[in-house]
Every structure is written in structure tokens, then in C-alpha cells.
Amino acid sequence: MHLLNIKIKTYYFQAAALFLPIITYTPFFFTQSVNPFIRIGYFSIISLFLFFSWRRFSRQDLYIFGLLVLFILLIGITISSDIESILSAGNYCLIIFFGWSLFRYLSASKARKLALISFYETFFYIVVIFSFLSLIFLIVIGEYDLFGFKSETYSQLVTPFGVHFKRVIGDLTVYRSFFYFVEAAHLAIFYAANIIIVAPLLKDRKNKFVYLNVLGGILSFSITFYVVLFVLYAFKKIKSFFSLVIIFLSIVLILILMLSTDLLSYSSSDDRIERFLIFFILMDQASLTQILFGHGILYDTGFDKAFNSGLSLSIFETGVIGTIVQLLILWILCPSLIIFVFFMLSALVVDPIHMPIFWFLIIVSYQVLEFQKKSVKTV
């Protein structure tokens, strides 16, 4: 046990090094501050290090290799010849490769699993504490853009501890605090997943982590947090067909209450619905080839607004077949229904497949869960 603790501390520092490029990718504000070539280069090096940290290859590796090659070929069919599209497509594949590499890295050692879940826990302590301090700073002192994140493109209010959106609800003005994530919804999905998926893995630290993420969810003032939290909680509680019916009726009742109280008018739901409509209009005009294989990475839709749903973006860019290939890779790496449900929920409001932190969350969580199951069986 003493030797295991020493290994965990060693791998904890490795976790810091591999987590650094993660926060330079979407959905973090830091993305705009780092040169793309430096960001992608360092991320590539980290991914290769993770991949070759375990020299054994399993049947799962063979399946993922085949699917990833197929995905690259599918992208190559529709990609345009401009350098921006090529780089974006390469980065797309690199992020999926990172998930595979992290899977291999964790498969080699139980100490790595425990170190990375501990580091992830620490990171979200920082996220929530900074979100709270940022809110206090904004109320007491006001805005102060220490890192130069303020721009005409973004309407967020900036402090040294994070960013905010100002939201007016009737006569009440609130400030949505969400660290240095680009939107509250991007952080809200992780708060919900931390409570339902990650917290049970922390054993005696579970309750503190739950309270922490509940506080973070409240500070975000995100409806997405409550919806994802409720659905994930309900999914874990499904024991029979009767419980499934009760949960379904509860969801319908919540939606009716939200619509009757006009609560959705204070959220970004109208904008999201509009972006979904754009997707359906474009897909209605698509050919069979475009439906199956996609329109291509960074295809010009002709609309000012882009998709904010990862699911619609994947289908539009890589087609139904490309999307299925991605889902198969996801399932092979994390064959867990609760994680798959979390991905589908997230993909309705954000684009998790392009987020390295999403891959970090699901790969580490699943690996720790499997480790704990095996430990119980051997006792």
C-alpha cells in the first residue's frame, strides 16, 4: 500500500503535465491565448507519450485502430483542399486519438487511475472556488481583465478568477459564474457528471465533492445543469419498467412547468432551437451521399449561426456513418450506459467529442470504476 501511494504521487505530477494542453482546448477561454501550432504540437506529444506508455496491444486496440482509420478515410472523402479544413480535420482525429491513448495509459497501472481521478477532483475544487471568488470580485470591485480575454466578440464580464454572463430574470439580476469556460452550459454538464458519475468513485470524499459541484451548478445559473443532473440521476435509479414510466412522466411534467412559467425565455433555448432548425433545413436539402458521409469539415452552411449541438455537427460534417463510427469508438473505450447517456445529453447542447476534458472525464471515470469492481471481487 505504501508503494502504491508513492506511485500515485508520482503519477499525480504526470497528470498535471498531460492536463496542461487540455485547458488550452475548447471549451476553455485559454484557447484563444495559445498559438495553435504550439497547442496542437504539445497535445500531439502528450498523446504519443500516453499511447506508447504501454507496449502491449489488446483486441480493443485493434478495433479502435480499424475504426479510426475508417473515420480518417471518411473525412478524407469530403474534406476540402484548404489548409484550415485539413488542420481542423487533423485536430478532430487527434482528440479522438488522445482518448484512445489515455485509455492505454491507464490500462497499464492502477496507480495511474487513482492519481488521475485525484487530480481531476482537485481541478474542480479550483474551478468552483475560483467561480465563487470571481462572483465576489465582480460584485465588490467590478470587472478586471487581467489576462486580456475581453473582446468585442464575447459579451462576458471578466475578472482575474473567471468570466460571467449577466442575466436579468424579471426584476432580478444575476451573474452566471463559470470559471474560464466559454459558456455556463459547457461547465454545467461536467458539474452534473461529477455528482452522478465521479463522486461515487471517491469513496470517503464523495459527499464533499457532491456539495462542491452542487454549489458550482448553482453559481452557473444553468438550466442544463439541472436537466442533465436529473436525467442522469433518474437513469441510475431505473430498476423496472414502472420506474422508467414514472421518470418519463416526471420529465414531461418538468417540461410543462418550465413552459407554463416561461422559464425557458430566460435561457438560451430559443437560440439553440434556431440552430437546430438550421441543421434540419440543411439536412433536408442534402443528397444521400451527404447524409451518409457528411458535407465535410468546416463546410460553409451559408448561415451566420453555427451548430451548438455536437450531435448535429457530427452528422452534418461526417454523416450518419461517420457519427456511428465515433459512437463505436466511444463505446469500445467506455462500455458504460451511464457514460453513453451522459454523452448523448451533452451532445444535444455542446460538442463533447471535440473536448479533451470530456475524454479525460469519461476514460478516467470508467477505468477507476472497473478497477474498483475488480478490487471488490478479489476481496
CSV table of C-alpha atoms in Angstrom, one decimal:
chain,number,residue,atom,x,y,z
A,1,MET,CA,0.0,0.0,0.0
A,2,HIS,CA,2.9,2.4,0.8
A,3,LEU,CA,4.5,1.7,-2.6
A,4,LEU,CA,1.1,2.3,-4.3
A,5,ASN,CA,0.8,5.7,-2.5
A,6,ILE,CA,4.3,6.6,-3.8
A,7,LYS,CA,3.4,5.7,-7.3
A,8,ILE,CA,0.1,7.7,-7.1
A,9,LYS,CA,2.1,10.8,-6.0
A,10,THR,CA,4.5,10.3,-8.9
A,11,TYR,CA,1.7,9.9,-11.5
A,12,TYR,CA,-0.1,12.9,-10.0
A,13,PHE,CA,2.6,15.2,-11.3
A,14,GLN,CA,2.4,13.4,-14.7
A,15,ALA,CA,-1.3,14.2,-14.6
A,16,ALA,CA,-0.6,17.9,-14.3
A,17,ALA,CA,1.7,17.8,-17.3
A,18,LEU,CA,-0.8,16.0,-19.5
A,19,PHE,CA,-3.7,18.1,-18.3
A,20,LEU,CA,-2.0,21.3,-19.3
A,21,PRO,CA,-2.8,21.0,-23.0
A,22,ILE,CA,-6.4,20.1,-22.2
A,23,ILE,CA,-7.2,23.5,-20.8
A,24,THR,CA,-5.8,25.1,-24.0
A,25,TYR,CA,-8.6,23.4,-26.0
A,26,THR,CA,-12.3,24.1,-26.2
A,27,PRO,CA,-14.3,24.7,-24.0
A,28,PHE,CA,-11.8,26.9,-22.2
A,29,PHE,CA,-11.1,30.6,-22.8
A,30,PHE,CA,-7.4,29.9,-22.7
A,31,THR,CA,-7.7,28.5,-26.3
A,32,GLN,CA,-7.5,32.0,-27.8
A,33,SER,CA,-4.3,32.8,-25.8
A,34,VAL,CA,-2.2,29.9,-27.1
A,35,ASN,CA,-0.6,29.7,-30.6
A,36,PRO,CA,-2.5,26.9,-32.4
A,37,PHE,CA,0.7,25.2,-33.6
A,38,ILE,CA,2.2,25.2,-30.1
A,39,ARG,CA,-1.1,23.9,-28.6
A,40,ILE,CA,-1.6,21.2,-31.2
A,41,GLY,CA,2.2,20.3,-31.1
A,42,TYR,CA,2.3,19.8,-27.4
A,43,PHE,CA,-1.0,18.0,-27.4
A,44,SER,CA,0.4,15.6,-30.1
A,45,ILE,CA,3.5,14.9,-28.0
A,46,ILE,CA,1.4,14.2,-24.9
A,47,SER,CA,-0.9,11.9,-26.8
A,48,LEU,CA,2.0,9.9,-28.3
A,49,PHE,CA,3.6,9.6,-24.8
A,50,LEU,CA,0.4,8.3,-23.4
A,51,PHE,CA,-0.1,5.9,-26.3
A,52,PHE,CA,3.4,4.3,-26.1
A,53,SER,CA,3.5,4.3,-22.3
A,54,TRP,CA,2.0,0.8,-22.5
A,55,ARG,CA,3.6,-1.5,-25.1
A,56,ARG,CA,1.0,-4.2,-25.0
A,57,PHE,CA,-1.8,-4.2,-27.5
A,58,SER,CA,-5.2,-5.7,-26.9
A,59,ARG,CA,-8.2,-6.7,-29.1
A,60,GLN,CA,-9.8,-3.4,-28.2
A,61,ASP,CA,-6.8,-1.5,-29.6
A,62,LEU,CA,-7.2,-3.4,-32.9
A,63,TYR,CA,-10.9,-2.5,-33.1
A,64,ILE,CA,-10.2,1.2,-32.4
A,65,PHE,CA,-7.3,1.3,-34.9
A,66,GLY,CA,-9.6,0.0,-37.6
A,67,LEU,CA,-12.4,2.4,-36.7
A,68,LEU,CA,-10.0,5.4,-36.5
A,69,VAL,CA,-8.5,4.6,-39.9
A,70,LEU,CA,-12.1,4.2,-41.3
A,71,PHE,CA,-13.0,7.6,-39.8
A,72,ILE,CA,-9.9,9.3,-41.3
A,73,LEU,CA,-10.9,7.8,-44.7
A,74,LEU,CA,-14.5,9.1,-44.4
A,75,ILE,CA,-13.2,12.6,-43.5
A,76,GLY,CA,-10.8,12.4,-46.4
A,77,ILE,CA,-13.6,11.8,-48.9
A,78,THR,CA,-15.4,15.0,-48.2
A,79,ILE,CA,-12.7,17.4,-46.9
A,80,SER,CA,-11.8,20.5,-49.0
A,81,SER,CA,-8.3,21.2,-50.0
A,82,ASP,CA,-7.8,24.4,-48.0
A,83,ILE,CA,-5.3,24.3,-45.2
A,84,GLU,CA,-7.8,25.4,-42.4
A,85,SER,CA,-10.1,22.4,-43.2
A,86,ILE,CA,-7.1,20.0,-43.2
A,87,LEU,CA,-5.8,21.2,-39.9
A,88,SER,CA,-9.3,21.1,-38.3
A,89,ALA,CA,-9.8,17.6,-39.6
A,90,GLY,CA,-6.4,16.5,-38.3
A,91,ASN,CA,-7.2,18.1,-34.9
A,92,TYR,CA,-10.5,16.3,-34.8
A,93,CYS,CA,-8.8,12.9,-35.2
A,94,LEU,CA,-6.1,13.9,-32.8
A,95,ILE,CA,-8.6,14.5,-30.0
A,96,ILE,CA,-10.1,11.0,-30.5
A,97,PHE,CA,-6.6,9.6,-30.6
A,98,PHE,CA,-6.0,11.3,-27.3
A,99,GLY,CA,-8.9,9.4,-25.8
A,100,TRP,CA,-7.5,6.1,-27.1
A,101,SER,CA,-4.0,7.0,-25.8
A,102,LEU,CA,-5.4,7.9,-22.3
A,103,PHE,CA,-7.2,4.5,-22.3
A,104,ARG,CA,-3.9,2.7,-23.0
A,105,TYR,CA,-2.0,4.8,-20.4
A,106,LEU,CA,-4.5,3.9,-17.6
A,107,SER,CA,-4.7,0.3,-18.6
A,108,ALA,CA,-1.1,-0.2,-17.6
A,109,SER,CA,-1.3,0.8,-13.9
A,110,LYS,CA,-3.9,1.1,-11.1
A,111,ALA,CA,-1.8,3.9,-9.6
A,112,ARG,CA,-2.3,6.0,-12.7
A,113,LYS,CA,-6.0,5.6,-12.4
A,114,LEU,CA,-6.1,6.7,-8.8
A,115,ALA,CA,-3.7,9.6,-9.5
A,116,LEU,CA,-5.7,11.0,-12.4
A,117,ILE,CA,-9.0,10.8,-10.7
A,118,SER,CA,-7.5,12.6,-7.7
A,119,PHE,CA,-6.1,15.3,-10.0
A,120,TYR,CA,-9.4,15.7,-11.7
A,121,GLU,CA,-11.1,16.1,-8.3
A,122,THR,CA,-8.5,18.8,-7.3
A,123,PHE,CA,-9.1,20.7,-10.6
A,124,PHE,CA,-12.8,21.0,-9.9
A,125,TYR,CA,-12.1,22.2,-6.4
A,126,ILE,CA,-10.2,25.0,-8.1
A,127,VAL,CA,-12.9,25.6,-10.7
A,128,VAL,CA,-15.7,26.1,-8.1
A,129,ILE,CA,-13.6,28.1,-5.6
A,130,PHE,CA,-12.5,30.4,-8.4
A,131,SER,CA,-16.1,30.7,-9.7
A,132,PHE,CA,-17.2,31.8,-6.2
A,133,LEU,CA,-14.2,34.2,-5.8
A,134,SER,CA,-14.9,35.6,-9.2
A,135,LEU,CA,-18.5,36.4,-8.3
A,136,ILE,CA,-17.5,38.2,-5.1
A,137,PHE,CA,-14.8,40.1,-7.0
A,138,LEU,CA,-17.3,41.2,-9.7
A,139,ILE,CA,-19.9,42.4,-7.1
A,140,VAL,CA,-17.4,44.2,-4.8
A,141,ILE,CA,-14.8,45.5,-7.3
A,142,GLY,CA,-16.2,45.0,-10.8
A,143,GLU,CA,-14.5,43.8,-14.0
A,144,TYR,CA,-10.8,43.5,-14.3
A,145,ASP,CA,-9.4,41.7,-17.4
A,146,LEU,CA,-6.0,40.5,-16.1
A,147,PHE,CA,-5.4,38.1,-19.0
A,148,GLY,CA,-6.7,40.1,-21.9
A,149,PHE,CA,-9.8,37.9,-22.6
A,150,LYS,CA,-12.2,40.8,-23.1
A,151,SER,CA,-13.1,41.3,-26.7
A,152,GLU,CA,-15.9,42.7,-28.9
A,153,THR,CA,-16.8,39.2,-30.0
A,154,TYR,CA,-17.6,38.0,-26.5
A,155,SER,CA,-20.1,39.7,-24.1
A,156,GLN,CA,-18.8,38.0,-21.0
A,157,LEU,CA,-17.8,40.0,-17.9
A,158,VAL,CA,-14.2,39.2,-16.9
A,159,THR,CA,-12.4,39.0,-13.6
A,160,PRO,CA,-9.0,37.5,-12.6
A,161,PHE,CA,-10.8,34.4,-11.3
A,162,GLY,CA,-13.2,33.7,-14.2
A,163,VAL,CA,-15.9,35.0,-16.6
A,164,HIS,CA,-19.6,35.8,-16.2
A,165,PHE,CA,-22.8,36.3,-18.1
A,166,LYS,CA,-25.2,38.9,-16.8
A,167,ARG,CA,-28.8,37.6,-16.8
A,168,VAL,CA,-31.9,39.6,-16.0
A,169,ILE,CA,-34.8,37.5,-14.7
A,170,GLY,CA,-37.8,39.7,-14.2
A,171,ASP,CA,-36.7,42.3,-11.6
A,172,LEU,CA,-33.8,40.2,-10.5
A,173,THR,CA,-30.2,40.5,-12.0
A,174,VAL,CA,-27.9,37.5,-11.6
A,175,TYR,CA,-24.3,36.9,-12.7
A,176,ARG,CA,-23.7,33.4,-14.0
A,177,SER,CA,-20.2,32.4,-12.9
A,178,PHE,CA,-18.4,29.6,-14.7
A,179,PHE,CA,-14.6,29.8,-14.3
A,180,TYR,CA,-12.8,30.2,-17.6
A,181,PHE,CA,-15.2,28.0,-19.6
A,182,VAL,CA,-16.6,29.8,-22.7
A,183,GLU,CA,-20.3,29.2,-21.6
A,184,ALA,CA,-22.1,28.1,-18.5
A,185,ALA,CA,-23.6,25.1,-20.3
A,186,HIS,CA,-20.2,23.7,-21.1
A,187,LEU,CA,-19.3,23.7,-17.4
A,188,ALA,CA,-22.7,22.7,-16.2
A,189,ILE,CA,-22.6,19.3,-17.9
A,190,PHE,CA,-19.4,18.5,-16.0
A,191,TYR,CA,-20.9,19.5,-12.7
A,192,ALA,CA,-23.8,17.1,-13.3
A,193,ALA,CA,-21.5,14.3,-14.4
A,194,ASN,CA,-19.2,14.9,-11.3
A,195,ILE,CA,-22.1,14.4,-9.0
A,196,ILE,CA,-23.6,11.3,-10.6
A,197,ILE,CA,-20.6,9.6,-12.2
A,198,VAL,CA,-17.4,10.8,-10.5
A,199,ALA,CA,-18.4,11.4,-6.8
A,200,PRO,CA,-19.3,7.7,-6.1
A,201,LEU,CA,-15.7,6.8,-7.2
A,202,LEU,CA,-14.2,9.0,-4.5
A,203,LYS,CA,-15.4,6.8,-1.5
A,204,ASP,CA,-15.0,8.8,1.7
A,205,ARG,CA,-14.5,12.1,-0.2
A,206,LYS,CA,-17.8,11.6,-2.1
A,207,ASN,CA,-20.1,14.0,-0.1
A,208,LYS,CA,-17.6,16.9,-0.2
A,209,PHE,CA,-17.3,16.6,-3.9
A,210,VAL,CA,-21.1,16.4,-4.4
A,211,TYR,CA,-21.6,19.6,-2.3
A,212,LEU,CA,-18.9,21.3,-4.2
A,213,ASN,CA,-20.4,20.6,-7.6
A,214,VAL,CA,-23.9,21.5,-6.4
A,215,LEU,CA,-22.5,24.9,-5.4
A,216,GLY,CA,-20.8,25.2,-8.8
A,217,GLY,CA,-24.1,24.3,-10.6
A,218,ILE,CA,-26.0,26.9,-8.6
A,219,LEU,CA,-23.4,29.6,-9.4
A,220,SER,CA,-23.6,28.8,-13.1
A,221,PHE,CA,-27.4,29.5,-13.2
A,222,SER,CA,-27.6,27.0,-16.0
A,223,ILE,CA,-30.8,25.1,-16.7
A,224,THR,CA,-28.6,22.5,-18.5
A,225,PHE,CA,-27.1,21.6,-15.1
A,226,TYR,CA,-30.4,20.6,-13.6
A,227,VAL,CA,-31.7,18.8,-16.7
A,228,VAL,CA,-28.5,16.7,-17.1
A,229,LEU,CA,-28.4,16.1,-13.4
A,230,PHE,CA,-32.0,14.9,-13.2
A,231,VAL,CA,-31.8,12.7,-16.2
A,232,LEU,CA,-28.5,11.0,-15.1
A,233,TYR,CA,-29.9,10.6,-11.6
A,234,ALA,CA,-33.1,9.1,-12.9
A,235,PHE,CA,-31.2,6.8,-15.2
A,236,LYS,CA,-29.2,5.4,-12.3
A,237,LYS,CA,-32.5,4.8,-10.4
A,238,ILE,CA,-34.2,2.8,-13.1
A,239,LYS,CA,-34.9,-0.6,-11.7
A,240,SER,CA,-38.0,-1.6,-13.5
A,241,PHE,CA,-40.4,-0.6,-16.3
A,242,PHE,CA,-42.6,1.1,-13.7
A,243,SER,CA,-39.8,3.3,-12.5
A,244,LEU,CA,-39.0,4.1,-16.2
A,245,VAL,CA,-42.6,5.3,-16.7
A,246,ILE,CA,-42.5,7.4,-13.5
A,247,ILE,CA,-39.3,9.0,-14.6
A,248,PHE,CA,-40.6,9.7,-18.1
A,249,LEU,CA,-43.8,11.3,-16.7
A,250,SER,CA,-41.6,13.4,-14.3
A,251,ILE,CA,-39.6,14.7,-17.2
A,252,VAL,CA,-42.7,15.6,-19.1
A,253,LEU,CA,-44.2,17.4,-16.0
A,254,ILE,CA,-41.0,19.4,-15.6
A,255,LEU,CA,-41.0,20.5,-19.2
A,256,ILE,CA,-44.7,21.5,-18.9
A,257,LEU,CA,-43.9,23.6,-15.8
A,258,MET,CA,-41.0,25.2,-17.5
A,259,LEU,CA,-43.1,26.2,-20.5
A,260,SER,CA,-46.1,27.4,-18.4
A,261,THR,CA,-43.9,29.6,-16.2
A,262,ASP,CA,-42.0,31.0,-19.3
A,263,LEU,CA,-38.7,29.9,-17.6
A,264,LEU,CA,-37.1,29.0,-20.9
A,265,SER,CA,-37.4,32.6,-22.1
A,266,TYR,CA,-34.6,33.5,-19.6
A,267,SER,CA,-32.3,30.8,-21.0
A,268,SER,CA,-30.6,30.4,-24.4
A,269,SER,CA,-33.2,27.8,-25.5
A,270,ASP,CA,-34.5,30.0,-28.3
A,271,ASP,CA,-31.1,30.3,-29.8
A,272,ARG,CA,-30.5,26.6,-29.5
A,273,ILE,CA,-33.8,25.8,-31.2
A,274,GLU,CA,-33.0,28.2,-34.0
A,275,ARG,CA,-29.6,26.4,-34.6
A,276,PHE,CA,-31.3,23.0,-34.6
A,277,LEU,CA,-33.8,24.3,-37.3
A,278,ILE,CA,-30.8,25.4,-39.4
A,279,PHE,CA,-29.5,21.8,-39.2
A,280,PHE,CA,-32.8,20.3,-40.3
A,281,ILE,CA,-33.1,22.8,-43.2
A,282,LEU,CA,-29.6,21.9,-44.4
A,283,MET,CA,-30.1,18.1,-44.0
A,284,ASP,CA,-33.4,18.3,-45.8
A,285,GLN,CA,-31.5,19.8,-48.8
A,286,ALA,CA,-28.7,17.2,-48.5
A,287,SER,CA,-28.0,14.5,-51.0
A,288,LEU,CA,-27.9,10.8,-50.0
A,289,THR,CA,-24.1,10.9,-50.1
A,290,GLN,CA,-24.0,13.9,-47.9
A,291,ILE,CA,-26.4,12.3,-45.4
A,292,LEU,CA,-24.3,9.2,-45.2
A,293,PHE,CA,-20.8,10.7,-45.4
A,294,GLY,CA,-21.3,14.3,-44.4
A,295,HIS,CA,-20.7,17.7,-46.0
A,296,GLY,CA,-17.1,17.9,-44.9
A,297,ILE,CA,-15.1,19.6,-42.0
A,298,LEU,CA,-15.7,23.4,-41.8
A,299,TYR,CA,-18.3,23.3,-44.7
A,300,ASP,CA,-19.8,26.7,-45.3
A,301,THR,CA,-23.5,26.4,-44.4
A,302,GLY,CA,-24.4,29.9,-45.7
A,303,PHE,CA,-25.9,30.8,-42.3
A,304,ASP,CA,-24.4,33.2,-39.8
A,305,LYS,CA,-25.0,30.9,-36.9
A,306,ALA,CA,-23.1,27.6,-36.3
A,307,PHE,CA,-24.4,24.4,-34.7
A,308,ASN,CA,-24.1,24.3,-30.9
A,309,SER,CA,-25.1,20.7,-30.8
A,310,GLY,CA,-22.2,18.2,-31.1
A,311,LEU,CA,-24.6,15.6,-32.5
A,312,SER,CA,-25.9,17.8,-35.3
A,313,LEU,CA,-22.4,19.0,-36.1
A,314,SER,CA,-21.1,15.4,-36.3
A,315,ILE,CA,-23.9,14.3,-38.6
A,316,PHE,CA,-23.6,17.3,-40.8
A,317,GLU,CA,-19.8,17.2,-41.1
A,318,THR,CA,-19.1,13.4,-41.1
A,319,GLY,CA,-22.5,12.0,-42.0
A,320,VAL,CA,-24.5,9.2,-40.3
A,321,ILE,CA,-21.8,6.7,-40.9
A,322,GLY,CA,-19.0,8.9,-39.5
A,323,THR,CA,-21.1,9.6,-36.4
A,324,ILE,CA,-21.8,5.9,-35.9
A,325,VAL,CA,-18.0,5.2,-36.1
A,326,GLN,CA,-17.3,7.9,-33.4
A,327,LEU,CA,-20.0,6.4,-31.2
A,328,LEU,CA,-18.5,2.9,-31.7
A,329,ILE,CA,-15.1,4.2,-30.6
A,330,LEU,CA,-16.6,5.9,-27.6
A,331,TRP,CA,-18.4,2.6,-26.6
A,332,ILE,CA,-15.3,0.4,-27.0
A,333,LEU,CA,-13.3,2.8,-24.8
A,334,CYS,CA,-16.1,3.2,-22.2
A,335,PRO,CA,-18.8,0.4,-22.5
A,336,SER,CA,-21.0,2.1,-19.9
A,337,LEU,CA,-24.6,3.0,-20.3
A,338,ILE,CA,-24.5,5.9,-17.9
A,339,ILE,CA,-21.5,7.4,-19.7
A,340,PHE,CA,-23.2,6.9,-23.1
A,341,VAL,CA,-26.3,8.6,-21.8
A,342,PHE,CA,-24.1,11.5,-20.5
A,343,PHE,CA,-22.5,11.8,-23.9
A,344,MET,CA,-25.9,11.9,-25.7
A,345,LEU,CA,-27.2,14.5,-23.3
A,346,SER,CA,-24.1,16.6,-23.6
A,347,ALA,CA,-24.1,16.3,-27.4
A,348,LEU,CA,-27.5,18.0,-27.6
A,349,VAL,CA,-26.2,21.3,-26.1
A,350,VAL,CA,-22.4,21.3,-26.6
A,351,ASP,CA,-19.8,19.4,-28.7
A,352,PRO,CA,-18.1,17.0,-26.3
A,353,ILE,CA,-16.4,14.9,-28.9
A,354,HIS,CA,-14.1,17.9,-29.6
A,355,MET,CA,-13.3,18.4,-25.9
A,356,PRO,CA,-10.2,16.7,-24.5
A,357,ILE,CA,-11.5,17.3,-21.0
A,358,PHE,CA,-14.6,15.2,-21.9
A,359,TRP,CA,-12.4,12.3,-23.0
A,360,PHE,CA,-10.4,12.8,-19.7
A,361,LEU,CA,-13.6,12.6,-17.6
A,362,ILE,CA,-15.1,9.5,-19.2
A,363,ILE,CA,-11.9,7.5,-19.7
A,364,VAL,CA,-10.6,8.1,-16.2
A,365,SER,CA,-14.1,7.5,-14.6
A,366,TYR,CA,-14.7,4.3,-16.4
A,367,GLN,CA,-11.2,3.0,-15.7
A,368,VAL,CA,-11.5,3.7,-12.0
A,369,LEU,CA,-14.9,2.2,-11.9
A,370,GLU,CA,-13.6,-1.0,-13.4
A,371,PHE,CA,-10.7,-1.1,-11.0
A,372,GLN,CA,-13.0,-0.8,-8.0
A,373,LYS,CA,-15.2,-3.6,-9.3
A,374,LYS,CA,-12.3,-5.9,-9.7
A,375,SER,CA,-11.0,-4.9,-6.2
A,376,VAL,CA,-14.4,-5.8,-4.7
A,377,LYS,CA,-14.4,-9.2,-6.4
A,378,THR,CA,-10.9,-10.1,-5.1
A,379,VAL,CA,-11.7,-9.3,-1.5
